[in-house]
Each structure stands twice: as structure tokens, then as C-alpha cells.
XYZ file of N, CA and C in Angstrom:
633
model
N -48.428 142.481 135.631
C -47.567 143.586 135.176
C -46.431 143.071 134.301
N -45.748 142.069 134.740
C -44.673 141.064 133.838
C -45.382 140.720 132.357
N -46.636 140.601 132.439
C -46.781 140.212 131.142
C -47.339 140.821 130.183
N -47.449 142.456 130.928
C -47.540 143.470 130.160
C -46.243 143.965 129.530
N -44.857 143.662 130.166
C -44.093 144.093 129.949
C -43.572 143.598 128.161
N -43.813 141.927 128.866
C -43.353 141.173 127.987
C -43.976 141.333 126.552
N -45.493 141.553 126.375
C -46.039 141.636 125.489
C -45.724 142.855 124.863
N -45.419 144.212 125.527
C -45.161 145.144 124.657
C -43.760 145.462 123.960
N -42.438 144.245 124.880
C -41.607 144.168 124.230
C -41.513 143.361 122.941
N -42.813 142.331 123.229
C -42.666 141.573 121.573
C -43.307 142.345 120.525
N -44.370 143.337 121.051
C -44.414 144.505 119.737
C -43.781 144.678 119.084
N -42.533 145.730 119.992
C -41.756 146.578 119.417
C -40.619 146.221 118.807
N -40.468 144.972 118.581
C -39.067 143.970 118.331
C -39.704 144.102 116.598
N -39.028 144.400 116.086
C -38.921 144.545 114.037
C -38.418 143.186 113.911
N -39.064 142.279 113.322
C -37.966 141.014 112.704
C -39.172 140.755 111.303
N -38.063 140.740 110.590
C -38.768 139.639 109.177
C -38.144 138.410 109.159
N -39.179 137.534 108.471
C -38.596 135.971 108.447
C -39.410 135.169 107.227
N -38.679 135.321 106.338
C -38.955 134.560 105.158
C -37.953 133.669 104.089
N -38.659 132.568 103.102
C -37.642 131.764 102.582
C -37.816 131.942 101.266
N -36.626 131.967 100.410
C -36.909 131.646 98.998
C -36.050 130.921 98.161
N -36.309 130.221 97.046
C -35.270 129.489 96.674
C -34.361 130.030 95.504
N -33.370 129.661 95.487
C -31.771 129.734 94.511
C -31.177 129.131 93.980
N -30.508 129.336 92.318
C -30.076 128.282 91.911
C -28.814 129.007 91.687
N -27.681 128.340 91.504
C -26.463 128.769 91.484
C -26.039 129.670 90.419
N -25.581 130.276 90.814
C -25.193 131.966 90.184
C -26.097 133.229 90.466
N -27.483 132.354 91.209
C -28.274 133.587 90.986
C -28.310 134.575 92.671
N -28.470 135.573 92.431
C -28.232 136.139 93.992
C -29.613 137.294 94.068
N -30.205 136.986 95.211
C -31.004 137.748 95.574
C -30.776 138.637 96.534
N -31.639 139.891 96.396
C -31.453 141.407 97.010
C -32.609 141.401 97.372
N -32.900 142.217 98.829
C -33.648 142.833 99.604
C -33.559 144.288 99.894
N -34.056 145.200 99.872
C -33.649 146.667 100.469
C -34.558 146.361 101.891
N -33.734 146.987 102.773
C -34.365 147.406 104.001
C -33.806 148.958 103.960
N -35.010 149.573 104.982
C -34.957 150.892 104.981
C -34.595 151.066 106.437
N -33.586 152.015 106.684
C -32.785 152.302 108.258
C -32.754 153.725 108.522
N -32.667 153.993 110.209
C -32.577 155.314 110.052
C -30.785 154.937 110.507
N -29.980 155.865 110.585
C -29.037 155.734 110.958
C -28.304 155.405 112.437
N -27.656 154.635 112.427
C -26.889 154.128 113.632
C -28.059 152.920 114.304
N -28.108 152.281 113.403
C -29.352 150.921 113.588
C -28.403 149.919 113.654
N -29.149 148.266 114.692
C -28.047 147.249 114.421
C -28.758 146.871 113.920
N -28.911 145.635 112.921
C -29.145 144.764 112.432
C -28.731 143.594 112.458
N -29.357 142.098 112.717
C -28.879 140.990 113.070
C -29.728 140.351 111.658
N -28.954 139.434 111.055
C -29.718 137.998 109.912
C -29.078 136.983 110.514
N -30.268 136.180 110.550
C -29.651 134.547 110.682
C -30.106 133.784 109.237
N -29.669 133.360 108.589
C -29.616 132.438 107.087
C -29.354 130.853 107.587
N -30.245 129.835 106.809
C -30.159 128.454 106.838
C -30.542 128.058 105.485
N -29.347 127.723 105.020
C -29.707 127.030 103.313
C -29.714 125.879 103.034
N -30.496 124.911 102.821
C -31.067 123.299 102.229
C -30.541 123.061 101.004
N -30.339 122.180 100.715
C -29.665 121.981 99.499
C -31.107 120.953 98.906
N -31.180 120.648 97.606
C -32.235 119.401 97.066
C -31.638 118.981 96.332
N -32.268 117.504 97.301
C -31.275 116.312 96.985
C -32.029 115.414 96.117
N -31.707 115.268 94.974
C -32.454 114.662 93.649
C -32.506 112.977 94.067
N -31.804 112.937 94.906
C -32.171 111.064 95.459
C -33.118 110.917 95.891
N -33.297 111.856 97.030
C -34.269 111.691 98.417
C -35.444 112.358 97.794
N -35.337 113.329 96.944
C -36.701 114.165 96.551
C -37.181 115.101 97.545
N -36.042 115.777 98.592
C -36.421 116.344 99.709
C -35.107 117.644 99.949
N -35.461 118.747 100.737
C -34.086 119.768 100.932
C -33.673 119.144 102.207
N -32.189 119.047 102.479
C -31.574 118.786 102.965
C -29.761 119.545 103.231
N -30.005 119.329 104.881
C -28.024 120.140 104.793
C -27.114 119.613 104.166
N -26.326 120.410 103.468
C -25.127 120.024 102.932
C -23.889 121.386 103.344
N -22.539 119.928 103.784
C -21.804 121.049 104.965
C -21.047 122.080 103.607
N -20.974 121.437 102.510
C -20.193 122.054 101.660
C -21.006 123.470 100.880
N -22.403 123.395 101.352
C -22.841 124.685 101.145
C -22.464 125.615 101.693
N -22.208 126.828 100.808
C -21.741 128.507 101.684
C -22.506 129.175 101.043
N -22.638 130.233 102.219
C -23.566 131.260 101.465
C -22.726 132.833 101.458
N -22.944 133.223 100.614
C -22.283 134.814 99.925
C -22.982 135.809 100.665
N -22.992 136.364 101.397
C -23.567 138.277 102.339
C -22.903 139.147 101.836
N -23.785 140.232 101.321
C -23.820 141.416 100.554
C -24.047 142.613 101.181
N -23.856 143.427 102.431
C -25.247 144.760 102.691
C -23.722 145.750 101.921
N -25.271 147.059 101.136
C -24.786 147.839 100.799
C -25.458 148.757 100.683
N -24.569 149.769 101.226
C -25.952 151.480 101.483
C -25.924 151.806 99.939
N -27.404 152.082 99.560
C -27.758 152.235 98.723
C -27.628 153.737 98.072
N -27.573 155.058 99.096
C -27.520 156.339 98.782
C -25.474 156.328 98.394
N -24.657 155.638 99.117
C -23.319 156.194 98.931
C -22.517 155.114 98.287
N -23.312 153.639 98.158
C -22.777 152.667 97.550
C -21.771 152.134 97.961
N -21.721 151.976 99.571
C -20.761 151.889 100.225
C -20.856 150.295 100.590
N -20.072 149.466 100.661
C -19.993 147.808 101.407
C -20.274 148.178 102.737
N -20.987 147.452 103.435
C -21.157 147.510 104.640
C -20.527 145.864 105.313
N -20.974 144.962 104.521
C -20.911 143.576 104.885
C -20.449 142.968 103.896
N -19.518 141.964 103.562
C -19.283 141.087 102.221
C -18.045 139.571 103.218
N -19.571 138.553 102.748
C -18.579 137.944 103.989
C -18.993 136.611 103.123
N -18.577 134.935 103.368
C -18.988 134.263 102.952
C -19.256 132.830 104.346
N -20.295 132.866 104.432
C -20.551 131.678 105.574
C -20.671 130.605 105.352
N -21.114 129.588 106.486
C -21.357 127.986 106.269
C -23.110 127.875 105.723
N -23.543 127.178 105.321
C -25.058 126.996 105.539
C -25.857 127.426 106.263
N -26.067 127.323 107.526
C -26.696 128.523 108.557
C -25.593 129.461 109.330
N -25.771 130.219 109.459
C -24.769 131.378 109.742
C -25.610 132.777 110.212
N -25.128 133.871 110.550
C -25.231 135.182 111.190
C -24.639 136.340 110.333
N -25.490 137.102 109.885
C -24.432 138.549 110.126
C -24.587 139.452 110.714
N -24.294 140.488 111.087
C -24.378 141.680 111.898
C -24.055 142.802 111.255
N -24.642 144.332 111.204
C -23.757 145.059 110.734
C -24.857 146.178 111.659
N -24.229 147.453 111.316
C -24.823 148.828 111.792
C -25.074 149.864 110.818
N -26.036 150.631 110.328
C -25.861 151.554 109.531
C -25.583 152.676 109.826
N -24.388 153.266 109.201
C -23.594 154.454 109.419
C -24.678 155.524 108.933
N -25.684 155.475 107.487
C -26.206 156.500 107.057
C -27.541 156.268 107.039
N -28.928 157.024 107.370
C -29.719 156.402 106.964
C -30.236 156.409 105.359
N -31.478 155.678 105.489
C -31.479 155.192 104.040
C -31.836 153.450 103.906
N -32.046 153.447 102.120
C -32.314 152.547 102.264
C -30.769 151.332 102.086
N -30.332 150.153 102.599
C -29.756 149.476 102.749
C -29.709 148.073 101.844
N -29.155 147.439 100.704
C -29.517 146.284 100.186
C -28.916 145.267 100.384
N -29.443 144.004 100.702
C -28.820 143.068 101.354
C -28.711 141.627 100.358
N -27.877 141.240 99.685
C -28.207 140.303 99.096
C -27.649 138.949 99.761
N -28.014 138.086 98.944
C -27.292 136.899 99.453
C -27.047 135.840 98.099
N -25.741 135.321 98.077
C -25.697 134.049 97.248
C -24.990 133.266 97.597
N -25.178 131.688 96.773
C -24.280 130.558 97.113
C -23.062 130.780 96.707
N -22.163 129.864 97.378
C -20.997 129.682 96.402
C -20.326 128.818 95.061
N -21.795 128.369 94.974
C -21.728 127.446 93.907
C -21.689 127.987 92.085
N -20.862 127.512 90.970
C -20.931 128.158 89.875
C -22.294 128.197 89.473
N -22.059 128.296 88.418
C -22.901 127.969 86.690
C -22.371 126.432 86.786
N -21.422 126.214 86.629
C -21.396 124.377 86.269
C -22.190 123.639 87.336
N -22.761 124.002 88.393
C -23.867 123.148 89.206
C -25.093 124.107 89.090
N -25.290 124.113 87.740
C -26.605 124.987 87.354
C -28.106 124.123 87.886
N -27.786 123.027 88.037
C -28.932 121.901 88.104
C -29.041 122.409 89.473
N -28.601 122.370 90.424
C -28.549 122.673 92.044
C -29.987 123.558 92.502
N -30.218 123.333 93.500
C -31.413 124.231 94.120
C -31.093 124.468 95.298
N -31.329 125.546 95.699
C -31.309 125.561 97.051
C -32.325 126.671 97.961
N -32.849 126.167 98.793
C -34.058 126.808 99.628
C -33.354 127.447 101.073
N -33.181 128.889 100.754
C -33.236 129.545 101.884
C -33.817 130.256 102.838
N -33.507 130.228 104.106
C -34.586 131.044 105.145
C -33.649 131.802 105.338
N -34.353 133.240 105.829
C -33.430 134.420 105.955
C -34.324 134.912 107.408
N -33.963 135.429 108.475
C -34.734 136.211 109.528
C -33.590 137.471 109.523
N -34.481 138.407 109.944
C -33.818 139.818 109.876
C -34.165 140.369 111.087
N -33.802 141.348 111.943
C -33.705 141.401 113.320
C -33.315 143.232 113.526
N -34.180 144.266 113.219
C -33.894 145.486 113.429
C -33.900 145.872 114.779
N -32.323 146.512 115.532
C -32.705 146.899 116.461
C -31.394 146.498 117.233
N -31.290 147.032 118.075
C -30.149 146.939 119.016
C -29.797 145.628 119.815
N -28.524 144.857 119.264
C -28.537 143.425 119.938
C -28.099 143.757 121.503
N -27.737 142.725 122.343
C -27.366 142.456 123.491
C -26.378 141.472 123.156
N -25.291 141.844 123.409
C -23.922 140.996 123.559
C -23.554 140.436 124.575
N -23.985 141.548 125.667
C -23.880 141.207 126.998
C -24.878 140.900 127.896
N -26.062 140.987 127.554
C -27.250 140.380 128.020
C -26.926 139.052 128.900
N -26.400 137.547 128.078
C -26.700 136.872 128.778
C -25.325 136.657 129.666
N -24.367 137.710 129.612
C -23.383 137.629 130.855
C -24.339 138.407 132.425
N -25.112 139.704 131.972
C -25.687 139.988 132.664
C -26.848 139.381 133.857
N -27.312 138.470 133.206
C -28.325 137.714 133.564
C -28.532 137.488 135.015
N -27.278 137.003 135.612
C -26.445 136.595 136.823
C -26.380 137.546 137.828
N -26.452 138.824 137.016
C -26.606 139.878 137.839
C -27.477 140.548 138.131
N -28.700 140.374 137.721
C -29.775 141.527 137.304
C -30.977 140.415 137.404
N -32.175 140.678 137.844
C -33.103 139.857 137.647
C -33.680 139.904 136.328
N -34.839 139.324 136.096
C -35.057 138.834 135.012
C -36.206 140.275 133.998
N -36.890 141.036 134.859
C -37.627 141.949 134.698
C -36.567 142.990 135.015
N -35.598 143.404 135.580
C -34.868 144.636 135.122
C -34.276 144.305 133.654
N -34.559 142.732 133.424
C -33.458 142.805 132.099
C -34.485 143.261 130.657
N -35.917 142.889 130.877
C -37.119 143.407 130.081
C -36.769 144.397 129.931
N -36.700 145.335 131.124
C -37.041 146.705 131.148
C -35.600 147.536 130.463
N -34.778 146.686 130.294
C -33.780 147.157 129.947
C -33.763 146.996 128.149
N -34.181 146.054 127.750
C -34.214 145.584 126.434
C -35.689 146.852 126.297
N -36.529 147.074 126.961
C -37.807 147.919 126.559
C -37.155 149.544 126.327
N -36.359 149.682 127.056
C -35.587 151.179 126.870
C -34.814 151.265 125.548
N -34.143 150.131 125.157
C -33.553 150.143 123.842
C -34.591 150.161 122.778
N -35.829 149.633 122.770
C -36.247 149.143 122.196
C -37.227 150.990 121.678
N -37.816 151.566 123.404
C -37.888 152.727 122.525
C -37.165 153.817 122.212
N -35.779 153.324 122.543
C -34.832 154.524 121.964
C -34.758 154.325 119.936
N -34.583 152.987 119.724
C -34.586 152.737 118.428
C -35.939 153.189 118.002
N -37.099 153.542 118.366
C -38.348 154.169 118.079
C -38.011 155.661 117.650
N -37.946 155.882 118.723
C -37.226 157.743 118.764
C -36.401 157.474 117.958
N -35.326 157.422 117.319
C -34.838 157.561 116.489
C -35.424 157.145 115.126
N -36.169 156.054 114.905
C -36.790 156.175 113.569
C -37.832 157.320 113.815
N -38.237 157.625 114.428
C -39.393 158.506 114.337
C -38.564 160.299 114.161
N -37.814 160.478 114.452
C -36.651 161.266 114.278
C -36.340 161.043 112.686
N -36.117 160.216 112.435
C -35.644 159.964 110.812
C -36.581 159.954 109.957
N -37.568 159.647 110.351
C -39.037 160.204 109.613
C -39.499 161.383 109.722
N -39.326 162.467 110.787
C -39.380 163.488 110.717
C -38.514 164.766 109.968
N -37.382 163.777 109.955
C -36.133 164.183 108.620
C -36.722 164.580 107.611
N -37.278 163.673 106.973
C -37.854 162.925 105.435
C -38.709 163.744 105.313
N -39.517 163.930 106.380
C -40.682 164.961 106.192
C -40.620 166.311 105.689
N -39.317 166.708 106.667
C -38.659 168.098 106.008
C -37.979 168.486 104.877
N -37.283 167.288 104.522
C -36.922 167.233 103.313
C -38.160 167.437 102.022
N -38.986 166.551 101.845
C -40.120 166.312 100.888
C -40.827 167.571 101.103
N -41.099 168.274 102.361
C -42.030 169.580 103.229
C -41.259 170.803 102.200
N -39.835 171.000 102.242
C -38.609 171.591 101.381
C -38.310 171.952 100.153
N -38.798 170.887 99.385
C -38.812 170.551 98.331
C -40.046 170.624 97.241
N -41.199 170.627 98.277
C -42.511 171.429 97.722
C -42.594 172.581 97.612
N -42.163 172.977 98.722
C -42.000 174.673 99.157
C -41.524 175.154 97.852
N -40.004 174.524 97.779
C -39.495 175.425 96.599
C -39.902 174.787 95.087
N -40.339 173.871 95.082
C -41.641 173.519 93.437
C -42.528 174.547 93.633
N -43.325 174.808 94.638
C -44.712 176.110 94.683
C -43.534 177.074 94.170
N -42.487 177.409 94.888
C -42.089 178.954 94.330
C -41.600 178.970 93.070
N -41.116 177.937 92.744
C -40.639 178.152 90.825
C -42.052 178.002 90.188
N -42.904 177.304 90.336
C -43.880 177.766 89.659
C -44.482 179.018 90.141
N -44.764 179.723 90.533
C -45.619 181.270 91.289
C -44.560 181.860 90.478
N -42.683 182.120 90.322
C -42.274 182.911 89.488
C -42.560 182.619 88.272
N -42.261 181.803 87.833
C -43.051 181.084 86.403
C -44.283 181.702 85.808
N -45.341 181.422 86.390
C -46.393 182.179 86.075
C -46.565 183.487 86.115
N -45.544 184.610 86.847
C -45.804 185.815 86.911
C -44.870 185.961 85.592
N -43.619 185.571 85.481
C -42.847 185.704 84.535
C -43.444 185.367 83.214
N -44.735 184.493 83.023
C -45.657 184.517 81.709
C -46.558 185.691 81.827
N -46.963 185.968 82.728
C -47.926 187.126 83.001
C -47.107 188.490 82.469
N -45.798 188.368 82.917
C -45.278 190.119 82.060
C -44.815 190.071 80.993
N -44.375 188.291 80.237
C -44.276 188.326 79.077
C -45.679 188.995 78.148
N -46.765 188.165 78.885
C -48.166 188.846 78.148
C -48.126 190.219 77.897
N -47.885 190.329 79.209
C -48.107 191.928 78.857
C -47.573 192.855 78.410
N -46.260 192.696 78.086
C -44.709 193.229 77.147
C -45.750 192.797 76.040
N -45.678 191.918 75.624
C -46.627 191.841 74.398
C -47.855 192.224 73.561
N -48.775 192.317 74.825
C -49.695 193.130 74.180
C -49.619 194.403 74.450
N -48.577 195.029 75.407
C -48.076 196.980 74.908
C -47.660 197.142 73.672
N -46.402 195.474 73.627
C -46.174 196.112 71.960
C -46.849 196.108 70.860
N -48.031 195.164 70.874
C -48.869 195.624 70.053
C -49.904 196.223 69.812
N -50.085 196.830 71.312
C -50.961 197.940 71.051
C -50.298 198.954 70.159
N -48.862 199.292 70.384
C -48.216 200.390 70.191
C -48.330 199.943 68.516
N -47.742 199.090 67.961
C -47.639 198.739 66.782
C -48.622 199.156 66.039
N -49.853 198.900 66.783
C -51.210 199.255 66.432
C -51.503 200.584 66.320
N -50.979 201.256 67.285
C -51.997 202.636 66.771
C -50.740 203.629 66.102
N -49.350 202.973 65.821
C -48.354 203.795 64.813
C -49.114 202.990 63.354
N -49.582 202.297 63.310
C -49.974 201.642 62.080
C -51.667 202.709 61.843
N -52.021 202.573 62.579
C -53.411 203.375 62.007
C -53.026 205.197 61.988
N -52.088 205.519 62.825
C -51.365 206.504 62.345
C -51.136 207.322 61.288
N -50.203 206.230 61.009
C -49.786 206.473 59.178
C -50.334 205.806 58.104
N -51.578 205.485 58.396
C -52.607 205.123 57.677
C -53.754 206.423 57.115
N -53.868 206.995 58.339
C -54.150 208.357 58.613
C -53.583 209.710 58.226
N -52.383 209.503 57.930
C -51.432 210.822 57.693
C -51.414 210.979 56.506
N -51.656 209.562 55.777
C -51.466 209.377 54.352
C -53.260 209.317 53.894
């Protein structure tokens, strides 16, 4: 039963984890998509390459630049500058999509520089207090406790997708109805038109007639 638990909590756990490399000045962006009132955790580790060794390697004087910014209100969420491996945290106030960039702190004058970063991303409600809890709680109420968060953050994206739905569901609705008036509104232009020229028509053979 424990390792049913366990396995369906590593389902439901959202994390991305990927690396790419950077050269100074340049800053890369990610969008992630949130429903609102989401946490989000990144952990970042940046290598520096070291033209001696021919290999990436830490360097303490590397920092790295954190960017999140809601993309619908253009709002800062995060703007922070760390050591080489480092954390951020933030929550989204709106949902939507969210962009997260990251850069060094290094200029343009160390244009030669490279640097290889790993980024992991972590959707979902942290535990701050988890491992104070620990002490108190056995080890399977604490699953079951991380499994309740885990499908409350479900229900709520699934809630925020059902948003979206209504919105786009909304928005067809009223495209079908401007077109249906549209087309009737060509339909009585037609036909204003061909009364008036019927009419045109038979005052013309009329006085074709009279004369």
C-alpha cells in the first residue's frame, strides 16, 4: 500500500529539468503556463568553461540574473541575482502564462565566456515545514499529506482549464452570431436590391409603353 502511495505521488509531482548554454549578455526565457495561486520552486547550477582544462567547471564569481514575469499584466514577479547554484521561489498571483528568464552577470567584455546551465523547475506547492514536521508525524501521514496538496493543485488546474474552456466556448458563440447577423444582413441587402430593381424595371417598361 506504501508503495502505491509513493508511486502515485511521484506522478503527480510537475518538475522540468533541463540544461542549456550562455554566453555573456545573452539571457534566456522560458514561458511556463500557471493556473493561479501556484508555487513554483527553480533550482539553477551554472559551470563556467575553462579554456585551460577544456572542461565546465564552478566558478564562485559566477552569478546568475532571475527574471519571472506574468506575461498577461507584465508584472515582475521575481528579479533577483544569485551565486552559481541557487533557488528561487515565487507564486502566481494571475493565471496565465508566466516567463522566466535567466542571465549571467557577466558583460559583453567577457564575450569569449561560456557558460552551461541546468535549470529544474518544480510546479506545485512546497513544504517549508515538512521537515520540522517529520518528528511529529510518521512517515506515510506525511505522503498522504504531500498527496492532498498534490491533488488540490490538480483541482485547481483542472478548474483553470475549465476557465479557458469557457472563455474560447464564449467567444465562438459570439463569432457564430456575428456571422448568422452578417449573412441575414446580406440577405436583405439582396433583397432591397432586387425590389429596387424590379421596380426600376417595370417604371421603365412603363414609359416605354405610354410613349
Amino acid at each position: 500500500m506504501l508503495r502505491f502511495w509513493l508511486l502515485l505521488f511521484a506522478v503527480l509531482t510537475t518538475a522540468n529539468a533541463l540544461h542549456f548554454y550562455l554566453d555573456a549578455g545573452q539571457k534566456r526565457c522560458f514561458i511556463e503556463e500557471l493556473p493561479a495561486n501556484t508555487v513554483v520552486e527553480g533550482h539553477y547550477r551554472g559551470l563556467e568553461w575553462s579554456q585551460a582544462e577544456k572542461v565546465y567547471q564552478e566558478n564562485p564569481e559566477l552569478g546568475i540574473d532571475v527574471e519571472v514575469e506574468e506575461a498577461a499584466t507584465g508584472d515582475i514577479v521575481v528579479k533577483t541575482v544569485g551565486p552559481f547554484d541557487g533557488r528561487f521561489t515565487f507564486t502566481s498571483h494571475e493565471a496565465g502564462d508566466h516567463s522566466i528568464c535567466l542571465s549571467t552577470n557577466y558583460t559583453s567584455w567577457f564575450s569569449h565566456t561560456h557558460i552551461r546551465l541546468y535549470l529544474d523547475i518544480v510546479v506545485g506547492s512546497t513544504k517549508p515545514d515538512v521537515e520540522q514536521d517529520r518528528s511529529h508525524v510518521s512517515e506515510l501521514a506525511a505522503k498522504v499529506r504531500d498527496l492532498n496538496q498534490k491533488l488540490e493543485e490538480i483541482r485547481r488546474e483542472q478548474q483553470y482549464q475549465r476557465e479557458r474552456e469557457a472563455d474560447y466556448r464564449n467567444l465562438s458563440e459570439a463569432t457564430n452570431a456575428r456571422a448568422v447577423w452578417y449573412s441575414i444582413a446580406q440577405i436583405i441587402v439582396l433583397i432591397a436590391t432586387c425590389t429596387w430593381q424590379l421596380r426600376h424595371l417595370r417604371h421603365f417598361f412603363e414609359d416605354r409603353k405610354v410613349r
